[in-house]
Amino acid sequence: MKLLMVIASDEVSELVSFYIRPLGCDLIRYRYVIKAMDNLDEIQADAIIISASDFPRHWKTLLQFIQCTARRVPKPACPIILLRGDYFPLEEAVKAFYMGVAALLDERLDRPSDIDTLRRVIQSLAPATVSEQDTRRFGLLLVNPVNDRLVTGEVKGVSEVQLSFYPFSSMWDIPLNTVLEECSLRAGDAVLSPRCVLTQYGRVVLLRFLSFPTDEGAMFAAYLRA
């Protein structure tokens, strides 16, 4: 997935990247609206984040340009997330949603609800997972790196980039973004050994695949496609 960020502030850009990068996105950033508009067709972003605080006069122009480009080159819907600063009048918020903004978030991302919304919009773009019935063909067990205990559970969804997992024992003691080195993934008759990173807490946790040994990644992708 390619995510385009049109953000001038280094601080805001780094903050957004901190929450987005674990989801497996390729991040492309532009500090200037005109530069982003010039390269929009070439980038073909799956989602776009725009700072209304950095570009209070130009964010609507960029939105209109994106919509015109989408009509000219038909493609799947590209959600747009708008970041607002301290001053963002209600009438501006109404205009944003009227123009098709998927989410309007405080650029400080200091509320859990804003972080959850940001991740939810991005995660909705992930490759389609296998059906619930087909998840029975998958199994996962891993070693909790904090206490070295074996964690078993039920696979709820799986794609080429990530896996949702219902653990039978708590994983709350594992810090977010921890790399899980000892994982065993059953895919049909094959047992694979991916390295994963914990990207989201909950009763069902989200794990992103970092790597597979040798040719296991290709084997896993082929099994999913089949």
PDB file of C-alpha atoms in Angstrom:
ATOM      1  CA  MET A   1       0.000   0.000   0.000  1.00  0.00           C
ATOM      2  CA  LYS A   2       1.251   3.470  -0.870  1.00  0.00           C
ATOM      3  CA  LEU A   3       0.338   6.353   1.413  1.00  0.00           C
ATOM      4  CA  LEU A   4       0.891   9.942   0.296  1.00  0.00           C
ATOM      5  CA  MET A   5       1.443  12.529   3.031  1.00  0.00           C
ATOM      6  CA  VAL A   6       1.175  16.204   2.093  1.00  0.00           C
ATOM      7  CA  ILE A   7       2.571  17.648   5.312  1.00  0.00           C
ATOM      8  CA  ALA A   8       5.032  20.514   5.736  1.00  0.00           C
ATOM      9  CA  SER A   9       5.725  20.044   9.447  1.00  0.00           C
ATOM     10  CA  ASP A  10       8.497  17.537  10.210  1.00  0.00           C
ATOM     11  CA  GLU A  11       7.075  16.955  13.690  1.00  0.00           C
ATOM     12  CA  VAL A  12       3.584  16.075  12.422  1.00  0.00           C
ATOM     13  CA  SER A  13       5.013  13.953   9.620  1.00  0.00           C
ATOM     14  CA  GLU A  14       7.114  11.931  12.069  1.00  0.00           C
ATOM     15  CA  LEU A  15       4.129  11.481  14.391  1.00  0.00           C
ATOM     16  CA  VAL A  16       1.873  10.194  11.614  1.00  0.00           C
ATOM     17  CA  SER A  17       4.649   7.917  10.352  1.00  0.00           C
ATOM     18  CA  PHE A  18       5.084   6.470  13.847  1.00  0.00           C
ATOM     19  CA  TYR A  19       1.492   5.191  13.850  1.00  0.00           C
ATOM     20  CA  ILE A  20       1.281   4.261  10.165  1.00  0.00           C
ATOM     21  CA  ARG A  21       4.601   2.563   9.440  1.00  0.00           C
ATOM     22  CA  PRO A  22       3.822  -0.607  11.496  1.00  0.00           C
ATOM     23  CA  LEU A  23       0.837  -1.231   9.204  1.00  0.00           C
ATOM     24  CA  GLY A  24       3.177  -2.007   6.321  1.00  0.00           C
ATOM     25  CA  CYS A  25       2.626   1.128   4.200  1.00  0.00           C
ATOM     26  CA  ASP A  26       5.112   2.680   1.805  1.00  0.00           C
ATOM     27  CA  LEU A  27       5.184   6.334   2.880  1.00  0.00           C
ATOM     28  CA  ILE A  28       5.682   9.127   0.358  1.00  0.00           C
ATOM     29  CA  ARG A  29       5.854  12.665   1.704  1.00  0.00           C
ATOM     30  CA  TYR A  30       5.663  16.063   0.024  1.00  0.00           C
ATOM     31  CA  ARG A  31       6.182  19.354   1.821  1.00  0.00           C
ATOM     32  CA  TYR A  32       4.531  21.396  -0.932  1.00  0.00           C
ATOM     33  CA  VAL A  33       1.031  21.109  -2.397  1.00  0.00           C
ATOM     34  CA  ILE A  34       2.056  21.962  -5.970  1.00  0.00           C
ATOM     35  CA  LYS A  35       4.755  19.281  -5.967  1.00  0.00           C
ATOM     36  CA  ALA A  36       2.230  16.695  -4.752  1.00  0.00           C
ATOM     37  CA  MET A  37      -0.242  17.702  -7.474  1.00  0.00           C
ATOM     38  CA  ASP A  38       2.448  17.400 -10.143  1.00  0.00           C
ATOM     39  CA  ASN A  39       3.205  13.807  -9.126  1.00  0.00           C
ATOM     40  CA  LEU A  40      -0.263  12.567  -8.199  1.00  0.00           C
ATOM     41  CA  ASP A  41      -0.780  10.479 -11.346  1.00  0.00           C
ATOM     42  CA  GLU A  42       2.641   8.886 -11.043  1.00  0.00           C
ATOM     43  CA  ILE A  43       2.309   8.017  -7.346  1.00  0.00           C
ATOM     44  CA  GLN A  44      -1.105   6.301  -7.594  1.00  0.00           C
ATOM     45  CA  ALA A  45      -1.498   6.448  -3.807  1.00  0.00           C
ATOM     46  CA  ASP A  46      -3.909   4.136  -2.006  1.00  0.00           C
ATOM     47  CA  ALA A  47      -4.611   6.801   0.637  1.00  0.00           C
ATOM     48  CA  ILE A  48      -3.714  10.462   1.149  1.00  0.00           C
ATOM     49  CA  ILE A  49      -3.146  12.450   4.348  1.00  0.00           C
ATOM     50  CA  ILE A  50      -3.287  16.252   4.046  1.00  0.00           C
ATOM     51  CA  SER A  51      -2.431  18.831   6.695  1.00  0.00           C
ATOM     52  CA  ALA A  52      -5.068  21.562   6.717  1.00  0.00           C
ATOM     53  CA  SER A  53      -2.985  23.340   9.359  1.00  0.00           C
ATOM     54  CA  ASP A  54       0.040  23.581   7.049  1.00  0.00           C
ATOM     55  CA  PHE A  55      -2.085  24.439   4.008  1.00  0.00           C
ATOM     56  CA  PRO A  56      -5.139  26.363   5.279  1.00  0.00           C
ATOM     57  CA  ARG A  57      -5.765  27.964   1.889  1.00  0.00           C
ATOM     58  CA  HIS A  58      -4.782  25.111  -0.399  1.00  0.00           C
ATOM     59  CA  TRP A  59      -6.166  21.895   1.116  1.00  0.00           C
ATOM     60  CA  LYS A  60      -9.517  22.362  -0.654  1.00  0.00           C
ATOM     61  CA  THR A  61      -7.719  22.987  -3.961  1.00  0.00           C
ATOM     62  CA  LEU A  62      -5.759  19.767  -3.513  1.00  0.00           C
ATOM     63  CA  LEU A  63      -8.936  17.838  -2.680  1.00  0.00           C
ATOM     64  CA  GLN A  64     -10.632  19.090  -5.835  1.00  0.00           C
ATOM     65  CA  PHE A  65      -7.566  18.212  -7.899  1.00  0.00           C
ATOM     66  CA  ILE A  66      -7.522  14.671  -6.461  1.00  0.00           C
ATOM     67  CA  GLN A  67     -11.197  14.220  -7.293  1.00  0.00           C
ATOM     68  CA  CYS A  68     -10.693  15.472 -10.858  1.00  0.00           C
ATOM     69  CA  THR A  69      -7.769  13.085 -11.305  1.00  0.00           C
ATOM     70  CA  ALA A  70      -9.864  10.178 -10.017  1.00  0.00           C
ATOM     71  CA  ARG A  71     -12.595  10.930 -12.556  1.00  0.00           C
ATOM     72  CA  ARG A  72     -10.043  11.149 -15.355  1.00  0.00           C
ATOM     73  CA  VAL A  73      -8.236   7.932 -14.392  1.00  0.00           C
ATOM     74  CA  PRO A  74     -10.813   5.519 -12.890  1.00  0.00           C
ATOM     75  CA  LYS A  75      -9.394   3.483 -10.001  1.00  0.00           C
ATOM     76  CA  PRO A  76     -10.471   2.176  -6.581  1.00  0.00           C
ATOM     77  CA  ALA A  77     -11.565   4.850  -4.103  1.00  0.00           C
ATOM     78  CA  CYS A  78      -8.645   6.618  -2.420  1.00  0.00           C
ATOM     79  CA  PRO A  79      -9.584   7.705   1.123  1.00  0.00           C
ATOM     80  CA  ILE A  80      -8.398  11.132   2.192  1.00  0.00           C
ATOM     81  CA  ILE A  81      -7.548  11.953   5.811  1.00  0.00           C
ATOM     82  CA  LEU A  82      -7.428  15.613   6.809  1.00  0.00           C
ATOM     83  CA  LEU A  83      -5.351  16.799   9.768  1.00  0.00           C
ATOM     84  CA  ARG A  84      -6.588  19.941  11.503  1.00  0.00           C
ATOM     85  CA  GLY A  85      -4.820  22.312  13.844  1.00  0.00           C
ATOM     86  CA  ASP A  86      -6.127  24.211  16.865  1.00  0.00           C
ATOM     87  CA  TYR A  87      -8.253  26.531  14.733  1.00  0.00           C
ATOM     88  CA  PHE A  88     -10.582  24.768  12.312  1.00  0.00           C
ATOM     89  CA  PRO A  89     -14.108  26.270  12.196  1.00  0.00           C
ATOM     90  CA  LEU A  90     -17.190  24.067  12.018  1.00  0.00           C
ATOM     91  CA  GLU A  91     -18.040  25.345   8.544  1.00  0.00           C
ATOM     92  CA  GLU A  92     -14.630  24.138   7.329  1.00  0.00           C
ATOM     93  CA  ALA A  93     -15.306  20.693   8.812  1.00  0.00           C
ATOM     94  CA  VAL A  94     -18.660  20.580   7.023  1.00  0.00           C
ATOM     95  CA  LYS A  95     -16.949  21.482   3.740  1.00  0.00           C
ATOM     96  CA  ALA A  96     -14.355  18.769   4.288  1.00  0.00           C
ATOM     97  CA  PHE A  97     -16.918  16.007   4.723  1.00  0.00           C
ATOM     98  CA  TYR A  98     -19.030  17.388   1.863  1.00  0.00           C
ATOM     99  CA  MET A  99     -15.920  17.084  -0.329  1.00  0.00           C
ATOM    100  CA  GLY A 100     -15.526  13.428   0.625  1.00  0.00           C
ATOM    101  CA  VAL A 101     -12.906  13.435   3.400  1.00  0.00           C
ATOM    102  CA  ALA A 102     -12.865  10.025   5.085  1.00  0.00           C
ATOM    103  CA  ALA A 103     -11.633  11.297   8.464  1.00  0.00           C
ATOM    104  CA  LEU A 104     -10.873  14.632  10.122  1.00  0.00           C
ATOM    105  CA  LEU A 105      -8.283  14.237  12.890  1.00  0.00           C
ATOM    106  CA  ASP A 106      -6.376  16.493  15.269  1.00  0.00           C
ATOM    107  CA  GLU A 107      -2.800  16.696  13.971  1.00  0.00           C
ATOM    108  CA  ARG A 108      -1.439  16.070  17.485  1.00  0.00           C
ATOM    109  CA  LEU A 109      -2.977  12.567  17.482  1.00  0.00           C
ATOM    110  CA  ASP A 110      -3.166  12.768  21.261  1.00  0.00           C
ATOM    111  CA  ARG A 111      -6.532  11.013  21.550  1.00  0.00           C
ATOM    112  CA  PRO A 112      -6.812   7.217  21.274  1.00  0.00           C
ATOM    113  CA  SER A 113      -9.970   7.621  19.171  1.00  0.00           C
ATOM    114  CA  ASP A 114      -8.056   9.610  16.519  1.00  0.00           C
ATOM    115  CA  ILE A 115      -5.268   7.025  16.424  1.00  0.00           C
ATOM    116  CA  ASP A 116      -7.808   4.206  16.099  1.00  0.00           C
ATOM    117  CA  THR A 117      -9.596   6.033  13.268  1.00  0.00           C
ATOM    118  CA  LEU A 118      -6.320   6.652  11.436  1.00  0.00           C
ATOM    119  CA  ARG A 119      -5.357   2.985  11.646  1.00  0.00           C
ATOM    120  CA  ARG A 120      -8.836   1.760  10.760  1.00  0.00           C
ATOM    121  CA  VAL A 121      -8.939   3.777   7.531  1.00  0.00           C
ATOM    122  CA  ILE A 122      -5.497   2.504   6.498  1.00  0.00           C
ATOM    123  CA  GLN A 123      -6.158  -1.094   7.504  1.00  0.00           C
ATOM    124  CA  SER A 124      -9.326  -1.119   5.396  1.00  0.00           C
ATOM    125  CA  LEU A 125      -7.038  -0.894   2.349  1.00  0.00           C
ATOM    126  CA  ALA A 126      -5.128  -4.083   3.166  1.00  0.00           C
ATOM    127  CA  PRO A 127      -5.423  -6.944   0.650  1.00  0.00           C
ATOM    128  CA  ALA A 128      -8.613  -8.901   1.156  1.00  0.00           C
ATOM    129  CA  THR A 129      -8.285 -11.639   3.726  1.00  0.00           C
ATOM    130  CA  VAL A 130      -9.413 -15.200   3.262  1.00  0.00           C
ATOM    131  CA  SER A 131     -12.943 -16.111   4.304  1.00  0.00           C
ATOM    132  CA  GLU A 132     -13.747 -16.944   7.914  1.00  0.00           C
ATOM    133  CA  GLN A 133     -14.321 -20.569   6.968  1.00  0.00           C
ATOM    134  CA  ASP A 134     -10.931 -20.769   5.251  1.00  0.00           C
ATOM    135  CA  THR A 135      -9.105 -19.507   8.364  1.00  0.00           C
ATOM    136  CA  ARG A 136      -9.512 -23.039   9.729  1.00  0.00           C
ATOM    137  CA  ARG A 137      -6.712 -24.002   7.366  1.00  0.00           C
ATOM    138  CA  PHE A 138      -4.386 -21.712   9.303  1.00  0.00           C
ATOM    139  CA  GLY A 139      -2.934 -21.985  12.775  1.00  0.00           C
ATOM    140  CA  LEU A 140      -0.466 -19.929  14.759  1.00  0.00           C
ATOM    141  CA  LEU A 141       1.581 -20.323  17.888  1.00  0.00           C
ATOM    142  CA  LEU A 142       4.260 -17.979  19.131  1.00  0.00           C
ATOM    143  CA  VAL A 143       6.613 -17.428  22.034  1.00  0.00           C
ATOM    144  CA  ASN A 144       5.923 -14.424  24.242  1.00  0.00           C
ATOM    145  CA  PRO A 145       9.334 -12.665  24.292  1.00  0.00           C
ATOM    146  CA  VAL A 146       8.610 -11.120  27.701  1.00  0.00           C
ATOM    147  CA  ASN A 147       8.116 -14.355  29.662  1.00  0.00           C
ATOM    148  CA  ASP A 148       9.130 -17.047  27.111  1.00  0.00           C
ATOM    149  CA  ARG A 149       5.712 -18.695  27.380  1.00  0.00           C
ATOM    150  CA  LEU A 150       4.013 -20.370  24.444  1.00  0.00           C
ATOM    151  CA  VAL A 151       0.919 -18.528  23.173  1.00  0.00           C
ATOM    152  CA  THR A 152      -1.701 -20.443  21.209  1.00  0.00           C
ATOM    153  CA  GLY A 153      -4.933 -19.156  19.769  1.00  0.00           C
ATOM    154  CA  GLU A 154      -7.164 -18.896  16.740  1.00  0.00           C
ATOM    155  CA  VAL A 155      -6.429 -17.205  13.432  1.00  0.00           C
ATOM    156  CA  LYS A 156      -9.301 -14.843  12.590  1.00  0.00           C
ATOM    157  CA  GLY A 157      -8.043 -13.412   9.323  1.00  0.00           C
ATOM    158  CA  VAL A 158      -4.950 -13.549   7.174  1.00  0.00           C
ATOM    159  CA  SER A 159      -3.521 -11.754   4.137  1.00  0.00           C
ATOM    160  CA  GLU A 160      -0.089 -11.525   2.535  1.00  0.00           C
ATOM    161  CA  VAL A 161       0.879  -8.645   4.836  1.00  0.00           C
ATOM    162  CA  GLN A 162      -0.795  -9.282   8.168  1.00  0.00           C
ATOM    163  CA  LEU A 163      -2.715 -11.675  10.385  1.00  0.00           C
ATOM    164  CA  SER A 164      -5.402 -11.181  13.035  1.00  0.00           C
ATOM    165  CA  PHE A 165      -5.121 -13.553  15.970  1.00  0.00           C
ATOM    166  CA  TYR A 166      -7.300 -14.415  18.976  1.00  0.00           C
ATOM    167  CA  PRO A 167      -4.821 -15.494  21.684  1.00  0.00           C
ATOM    168  CA  PHE A 168      -5.953 -17.941  24.350  1.00  0.00           C
ATOM    169  CA  SER A 169      -3.652 -16.249  26.886  1.00  0.00           C
ATOM    170  CA  SER A 170      -3.014 -12.537  27.439  1.00  0.00           C
ATOM    171  CA  MET A 171      -0.495 -10.672  25.288  1.00  0.00           C
ATOM    172  CA  TRP A 172      -0.924  -7.303  27.018  1.00  0.00           C
ATOM    173  CA  ASP A 173       2.543  -7.541  28.574  1.00  0.00           C
ATOM    174  CA  ILE A 174       4.161  -7.439  25.116  1.00  0.00           C
ATOM    175  CA  PRO A 175       4.948  -3.814  24.138  1.00  0.00           C
ATOM    176  CA  LEU A 176       3.399  -2.565  20.926  1.00  0.00           C
ATOM    177  CA  ASN A 177       5.708  -2.832  17.878  1.00  0.00           C
ATOM    178  CA  THR A 178       7.651  -5.691  19.477  1.00  0.00           C
ATOM    179  CA  VAL A 179       9.212  -8.052  16.927  1.00  0.00           C
ATOM    180  CA  LEU A 180       8.152 -11.659  17.529  1.00  0.00           C
ATOM    181  CA  GLU A 181      11.023 -13.834  16.407  1.00  0.00           C
ATOM    182  CA  GLU A 182       9.592 -17.244  17.332  1.00  0.00           C
ATOM    183  CA  CYS A 183       6.368 -17.869  15.419  1.00  0.00           C
ATOM    184  CA  SER A 184       5.034 -21.008  13.757  1.00  0.00           C
ATOM    185  CA  LEU A 185       2.327 -20.525  11.137  1.00  0.00           C
ATOM    186  CA  ARG A 186       0.433 -23.477   9.713  1.00  0.00           C
ATOM    187  CA  ALA A 187      -0.884 -22.867   6.201  1.00  0.00           C
ATOM    188  CA  GLY A 188      -2.581 -26.014   4.969  1.00  0.00           C
ATOM    189  CA  ASP A 189      -0.029 -28.808   5.323  1.00  0.00           C
ATOM    190  CA  ALA A 190       2.960 -26.445   5.517  1.00  0.00           C
ATOM    191  CA  VAL A 191       4.468 -25.089   8.719  1.00  0.00           C
ATOM    192  CA  LEU A 192       6.190 -21.735   8.209  1.00  0.00           C
ATOM    193  CA  SER A 193       8.394 -19.607  10.479  1.00  0.00           C
ATOM    194  CA  PRO A 194       7.619 -15.919   9.907  1.00  0.00           C
ATOM    195  CA  ARG A 195       9.015 -12.998  11.876  1.00  0.00           C
ATOM    196  CA  CYS A 196       6.104 -10.804  12.937  1.00  0.00           C
ATOM    197  CA  VAL A 197       5.569  -7.477  14.675  1.00  0.00           C
ATOM    198  CA  LEU A 198       2.705  -6.725  17.062  1.00  0.00           C
ATOM    199  CA  THR A 199       0.910  -3.697  15.585  1.00  0.00           C
ATOM    200  CA  GLN A 200      -2.400  -3.570  17.418  1.00  0.00           C
ATOM    201  CA  TYR A 201      -3.749  -4.594  20.801  1.00  0.00           C
ATOM    202  CA  GLY A 202      -7.230  -5.884  21.580  1.00  0.00           C
ATOM    203  CA  ARG A 203      -8.946  -9.143  22.348  1.00  0.00           C
ATOM    204  CA  VAL A 204      -7.989  -9.911  18.774  1.00  0.00           C
ATOM    205  CA  VAL A 205      -4.435  -8.727  18.077  1.00  0.00           C
ATOM    206  CA  LEU A 206      -2.937  -7.719  14.754  1.00  0.00           C
ATOM    207  CA  LEU A 207       0.438  -9.054  13.611  1.00  0.00           C
ATOM    208  CA  ARG A 208       2.293  -7.815  10.530  1.00  0.00           C
ATOM    209  CA  PHE A 209       4.636 -10.167   8.697  1.00  0.00           C
ATOM    210  CA  LEU A 210       8.203  -8.867   8.566  1.00  0.00           C
ATOM    211  CA  SER A 211       9.929 -11.733   6.775  1.00  0.00           C
ATOM    212  CA  PHE A 212       9.916 -15.445   5.986  1.00  0.00           C
ATOM    213  CA  PRO A 213      12.964 -17.729   5.762  1.00  0.00           C
ATOM    214  CA  THR A 214      14.259 -18.625   2.274  1.00  0.00           C
ATOM    215  CA  ASP A 215      11.341 -19.340  -0.092  1.00  0.00           C
ATOM    216  CA  GLU A 216       8.612 -19.577   2.559  1.00  0.00           C
ATOM    217  CA  GLY A 217       7.232 -16.130   1.682  1.00  0.00           C
ATOM    218  CA  ALA A 218       6.603 -17.145  -1.926  1.00  0.00           C
ATOM    219  CA  MET A 219       5.118 -20.428  -0.761  1.00  0.00           C
ATOM    220  CA  PHE A 220       2.759 -18.602   1.612  1.00  0.00           C
ATOM    221  CA  ALA A 221       1.659 -16.095  -1.056  1.00  0.00           C
ATOM    222  CA  ALA A 222       1.023 -18.907  -3.544  1.00  0.00           C
ATOM    223  CA  TYR A 223      -1.062 -20.795  -0.970  1.00  0.00           C
ATOM    224  CA  LEU A 224      -3.192 -17.692  -0.284  1.00  0.00           C
ATOM    225  CA  ARG A 225      -3.798 -17.129  -3.992  1.00  0.00           C
ATOM    226  CA  ALA A 226      -4.735 -20.764  -4.482  1.00  0.00           C
TER     227      ALA A 226
END
